[in-house]
Amino acid sequence: IDIGGQDSKVIQLGSSGQVVDFAMNDKCAAGTGRFLQVMATALGLEVSELGNVEDPNKLLAVSSMCTVFAESEIVGLLARGNPKEGIIAGLHQS
């Protein structure tokens, strides 16, 4: 499994190390470093801060896997006064 900044790849190897299957998500940044970077910016944080700020007890669902829609969802959650800690917990769960 390779989750990079712009895409995600999964390579399945056989018992002798040969490639058996390969899948790549190159059409959307969902679940990649770019997704986390956009979410951190929307929250006014650095990416490095996302791991230390969550509060699972305040978890707010973030249902969008698309970077653009998730960013819009986060902006709405913030506008309604929801805590960043709960939003970040939701991002981690998504």
mmCIF file with all atom_site columns, C-alpha atoms in Angstrom:
data_model
loop_
_atom_site.group_PDB
_atom_site.id
_atom_site.type_symbol
_atom_site.label_atom_id
_atom_site.label_alt_id
_atom_site.label_comp_id
_atom_site.label_asym_id
_atom_site.label_entity_id
_atom_site.label_seq_id
_atom_site.pdbx_PDB_ins_code
_atom_site.Cartn_x
_atom_site.Cartn_y
_atom_site.Cartn_z
_atom_site.occupancy
_atom_site.B_iso_or_equiv
_atom_site.pdbx_formal_charge
_atom_site.auth_seq_id
_atom_site.auth_comp_id
_atom_site.auth_asym_id
_atom_site.auth_atom_id
_atom_site.pdbx_PDB_model_num
ATOM 1  C CA . ILE A 1 1  ? 0.000   0.000   0.000  1.00 0.00 ? 1  ILE A CA 1
ATOM 2  C CA . ASP A 1 2  ? 1.390   3.406   -1.022 1.00 0.00 ? 2  ASP A CA 1
ATOM 3  C CA . ILE A 1 3  ? -0.546  6.481   0.048  1.00 0.00 ? 3  ILE A CA 1
ATOM 4  C CA . GLY A 1 4  ? 1.194   9.511   -1.362 1.00 0.00 ? 4  GLY A CA 1
ATOM 5  C CA . GLY A 1 5  ? 0.507   13.182  -1.765 1.00 0.00 ? 5  GLY A CA 1
ATOM 6  C CA . GLN A 1 6  ? -1.708  12.939  -4.838 1.00 0.00 ? 6  GLN A CA 1
ATOM 7  C CA . ASP A 1 7  ? -2.749  9.306   -5.255 1.00 0.00 ? 7  ASP A CA 1
ATOM 8  C CA . SER A 1 8  ? -3.083  5.921   -3.585 1.00 0.00 ? 8  SER A CA 1
ATOM 9  C CA . LYS A 1 9  ? -1.779  2.598   -4.896 1.00 0.00 ? 9  LYS A CA 1
ATOM 10 C CA . VAL A 1 10 ? -2.219  -1.007  -3.793 1.00 0.00 ? 10 VAL A CA 1
ATOM 11 C CA . ILE A 1 11 ? 0.004   -3.745  -5.203 1.00 0.00 ? 11 ILE A CA 1
ATOM 12 C CA . GLN A 1 12 ? -0.740  -7.370  -4.384 1.00 0.00 ? 12 GLN A CA 1
ATOM 13 C CA . LEU A 1 13 ? 2.227   -9.735  -4.607 1.00 0.00 ? 13 LEU A CA 1
ATOM 14 C CA . GLY A 1 14 ? 2.168   -13.486 -5.034 1.00 0.00 ? 14 GLY A CA 1
ATOM 15 C CA . SER A 1 15 ? 4.118   -15.949 -2.896 1.00 0.00 ? 15 SER A CA 1
ATOM 16 C CA . SER A 1 16 ? 7.260   -15.586 -5.025 1.00 0.00 ? 16 SER A CA 1
ATOM 17 C CA . GLY A 1 17 ? 7.078   -11.781 -5.145 1.00 0.00 ? 17 GLY A CA 1
ATOM 18 C CA . GLN A 1 18 ? 5.450   -11.381 -8.565 1.00 0.00 ? 18 GLN A CA 1
ATOM 19 C CA . VAL A 1 19 ? 2.763   -8.722  -9.044 1.00 0.00 ? 19 VAL A CA 1
ATOM 20 C CA . VAL A 1 20 ? -0.668  -10.377 -8.954 1.00 0.00 ? 20 VAL A CA 1
ATOM 21 C CA . ASP A 1 21 ? -2.886  -7.287  -8.883 1.00 0.00 ? 21 ASP A CA 1
ATOM 22 C CA . PHE A 1 22 ? -2.528  -3.510  -8.921 1.00 0.00 ? 22 PHE A CA 1
ATOM 23 C CA . ALA A 1 23 ? -5.028  -0.731  -8.224 1.00 0.00 ? 23 ALA A CA 1
ATOM 24 C CA . MET A 1 24 ? -4.533  3.027   -8.257 1.00 0.00 ? 24 MET A CA 1
ATOM 25 C CA . ASN A 1 25 ? -6.719  5.979   -7.318 1.00 0.00 ? 25 ASN A CA 1
ATOM 26 C CA . ASP A 1 26 ? -5.370  8.868   -9.389 1.00 0.00 ? 26 ASP A CA 1
ATOM 27 C CA . LYS A 1 27 ? -8.577  10.803  -9.944 1.00 0.00 ? 27 LYS A CA 1
ATOM 28 C CA . CYS A 1 28 ? -9.153  12.081  -6.415 1.00 0.00 ? 28 CYS A CA 1
ATOM 29 C CA . ALA A 1 29 ? -6.907  13.023  -3.502 1.00 0.00 ? 29 ALA A CA 1
ATOM 30 C CA . ALA A 1 30 ? -9.176  11.335  -0.941 1.00 0.00 ? 30 ALA A CA 1
ATOM 31 C CA . GLY A 1 31 ? -7.120  9.801   1.842  1.00 0.00 ? 31 GLY A CA 1
ATOM 32 C CA . THR A 1 32 ? -3.817  11.217  0.613  1.00 0.00 ? 32 THR A CA 1
ATOM 33 C CA . GLY A 1 33 ? -1.377  13.790  1.901  1.00 0.00 ? 33 GLY A CA 1
ATOM 34 C CA . ARG A 1 34 ? -3.047  16.452  -0.229 1.00 0.00 ? 34 ARG A CA 1
ATOM 35 C CA . PHE A 1 35 ? -6.395  15.692  1.437  1.00 0.00 ? 35 PHE A CA 1
ATOM 36 C CA . LEU A 1 36 ? -4.827  16.187  4.872  1.00 0.00 ? 36 LEU A CA 1
ATOM 37 C CA . GLN A 1 37 ? -3.093  19.379  3.743  1.00 0.00 ? 37 GLN A CA 1
ATOM 38 C CA . VAL A 1 38 ? -6.364  20.906  2.508  1.00 0.00 ? 38 VAL A CA 1
ATOM 39 C CA . MET A 1 39 ? -8.199  19.884  5.698  1.00 0.00 ? 39 MET A CA 1
ATOM 40 C CA . ALA A 1 40 ? -5.462  21.350  7.917  1.00 0.00 ? 40 ALA A CA 1
ATOM 41 C CA . THR A 1 41 ? -5.596  24.630  5.998  1.00 0.00 ? 41 THR A CA 1
ATOM 42 C CA . ALA A 1 42 ? -9.392  24.770  6.341  1.00 0.00 ? 42 ALA A CA 1
ATOM 43 C CA . LEU A 1 43 ? -8.956  24.318  10.101 1.00 0.00 ? 43 LEU A CA 1
ATOM 44 C CA . GLY A 1 44 ? -6.199  26.938  10.334 1.00 0.00 ? 44 GLY A CA 1
ATOM 45 C CA . LEU A 1 45 ? -3.615  24.338  11.359 1.00 0.00 ? 45 LEU A CA 1
ATOM 46 C CA . GLU A 1 46 ? -0.447  22.724  10.068 1.00 0.00 ? 46 GLU A CA 1
ATOM 47 C CA . VAL A 1 47 ? -0.668  19.101  8.913  1.00 0.00 ? 47 VAL A CA 1
ATOM 48 C CA . SER A 1 48 ? 1.695   18.145  11.735 1.00 0.00 ? 48 SER A CA 1
ATOM 49 C CA . GLU A 1 49 ? -0.876  19.396  14.268 1.00 0.00 ? 49 GLU A CA 1
ATOM 50 C CA . LEU A 1 50 ? -3.684  17.099  13.070 1.00 0.00 ? 50 LEU A CA 1
ATOM 51 C CA . GLY A 1 51 ? -2.384  14.117  15.034 1.00 0.00 ? 51 GLY A CA 1
ATOM 52 C CA . ASN A 1 52 ? -2.296  15.907  18.383 1.00 0.00 ? 52 ASN A CA 1
ATOM 53 C CA . VAL A 1 53 ? -5.544  17.856  18.439 1.00 0.00 ? 53 VAL A CA 1
ATOM 54 C CA . GLU A 1 54 ? -8.378  15.321  18.104 1.00 0.00 ? 54 GLU A CA 1
ATOM 55 C CA . ASP A 1 55 ? -10.875 14.544  20.861 1.00 0.00 ? 55 ASP A CA 1
ATOM 56 C CA . PRO A 1 56 ? -12.732 11.270  20.190 1.00 0.00 ? 56 PRO A CA 1
ATOM 57 C CA . ASN A 1 57 ? -15.340 12.246  22.790 1.00 0.00 ? 57 ASN A CA 1
ATOM 58 C CA . LYS A 1 58 ? -16.387 15.178  20.566 1.00 0.00 ? 58 LYS A CA 1
ATOM 59 C CA . LEU A 1 59 ? -16.322 13.199  17.297 1.00 0.00 ? 59 LEU A CA 1
ATOM 60 C CA . LEU A 1 60 ? -18.178 14.879  14.434 1.00 0.00 ? 60 LEU A CA 1
ATOM 61 C CA . ALA A 1 61 ? -18.838 12.824  11.309 1.00 0.00 ? 61 ALA A CA 1
ATOM 62 C CA . VAL A 1 62 ? -17.145 13.983  8.120  1.00 0.00 ? 62 VAL A CA 1
ATOM 63 C CA . SER A 1 63 ? -18.928 11.996  5.445  1.00 0.00 ? 63 SER A CA 1
ATOM 64 C CA . SER A 1 64 ? -17.299 13.343  2.284  1.00 0.00 ? 64 SER A CA 1
ATOM 65 C CA . MET A 1 65 ? -14.257 11.496  0.984  1.00 0.00 ? 65 MET A CA 1
ATOM 66 C CA . CYS A 1 66 ? -13.843 13.988  -1.865 1.00 0.00 ? 66 CYS A CA 1
ATOM 67 C CA . THR A 1 67 ? -11.367 16.692  -0.864 1.00 0.00 ? 67 THR A CA 1
ATOM 68 C CA . VAL A 1 68 ? -13.504 19.528  -2.245 1.00 0.00 ? 68 VAL A CA 1
ATOM 69 C CA . PHE A 1 69 ? -16.721 18.341  -0.588 1.00 0.00 ? 69 PHE A CA 1
ATOM 70 C CA . ALA A 1 70 ? -14.991 17.505  2.703  1.00 0.00 ? 70 ALA A CA 1
ATOM 71 C CA . GLU A 1 71 ? -13.447 20.977  2.831  1.00 0.00 ? 71 GLU A CA 1
ATOM 72 C CA . SER A 1 72 ? -16.888 22.503  2.306  1.00 0.00 ? 72 SER A CA 1
ATOM 73 C CA . GLU A 1 73 ? -18.294 20.253  5.029  1.00 0.00 ? 73 GLU A CA 1
ATOM 74 C CA . ILE A 1 74 ? -15.561 21.344  7.458  1.00 0.00 ? 74 ILE A CA 1
ATOM 75 C CA . VAL A 1 75 ? -16.123 25.030  6.724  1.00 0.00 ? 75 VAL A CA 1
ATOM 76 C CA . GLY A 1 76 ? -19.814 24.487  7.523  1.00 0.00 ? 76 GLY A CA 1
ATOM 77 C CA . LEU A 1 77 ? -19.027 22.640  10.759 1.00 0.00 ? 77 LEU A CA 1
ATOM 78 C CA . LEU A 1 78 ? -16.717 25.463  11.853 1.00 0.00 ? 78 LEU A CA 1
ATOM 79 C CA . ALA A 1 79 ? -19.302 28.113  10.925 1.00 0.00 ? 79 ALA A CA 1
ATOM 80 C CA . ARG A 1 80 ? -21.813 26.358  13.191 1.00 0.00 ? 80 ARG A CA 1
ATOM 81 C CA . GLY A 1 81 ? -19.361 26.626  16.095 1.00 0.00 ? 81 GLY A CA 1
ATOM 82 C CA . ASN A 1 82 ? -18.241 23.001  16.240 1.00 0.00 ? 82 ASN A CA 1
ATOM 83 C CA . PRO A 1 83 ? -14.877 22.366  17.943 1.00 0.00 ? 83 PRO A CA 1
ATOM 84 C CA . LYS A 1 84 ? -11.820 21.646  15.801 1.00 0.00 ? 84 LYS A CA 1
ATOM 85 C CA . GLU A 1 85 ? -11.013 18.658  18.006 1.00 0.00 ? 85 GLU A CA 1
ATOM 86 C CA . GLY A 1 86 ? -14.264 16.944  17.040 1.00 0.00 ? 86 GLY A CA 1
ATOM 87 C CA . ILE A 1 87 ? -13.826 17.730  13.354 1.00 0.00 ? 87 ILE A CA 1
ATOM 88 C CA . ILE A 1 88 ? -10.296 16.316  13.391 1.00 0.00 ? 88 ILE A CA 1
ATOM 89 C CA . ALA A 1 89 ? -11.554 13.179  15.135 1.00 0.00 ? 89 ALA A CA 1
ATOM 90 C CA . GLY A 1 90 ? -14.086 12.858  12.310 1.00 0.00 ? 90 GLY A CA 1
ATOM 91 C CA . LEU A 1 91 ? -11.348 13.284  9.702  1.00 0.00 ? 91 LEU A CA 1
ATOM 92 C CA . HIS A 1 92 ? -9.295  10.557  11.351 1.00 0.00 ? 92 HIS A CA 1
ATOM 93 C CA . GLN A 1 93 ? -12.284 8.226   11.328 1.00 0.00 ? 93 GLN A CA 1
ATOM 94 C CA . SER A 1 94 ? -13.128 8.958   7.688  1.00 0.00 ? 94 SER A CA 1
#
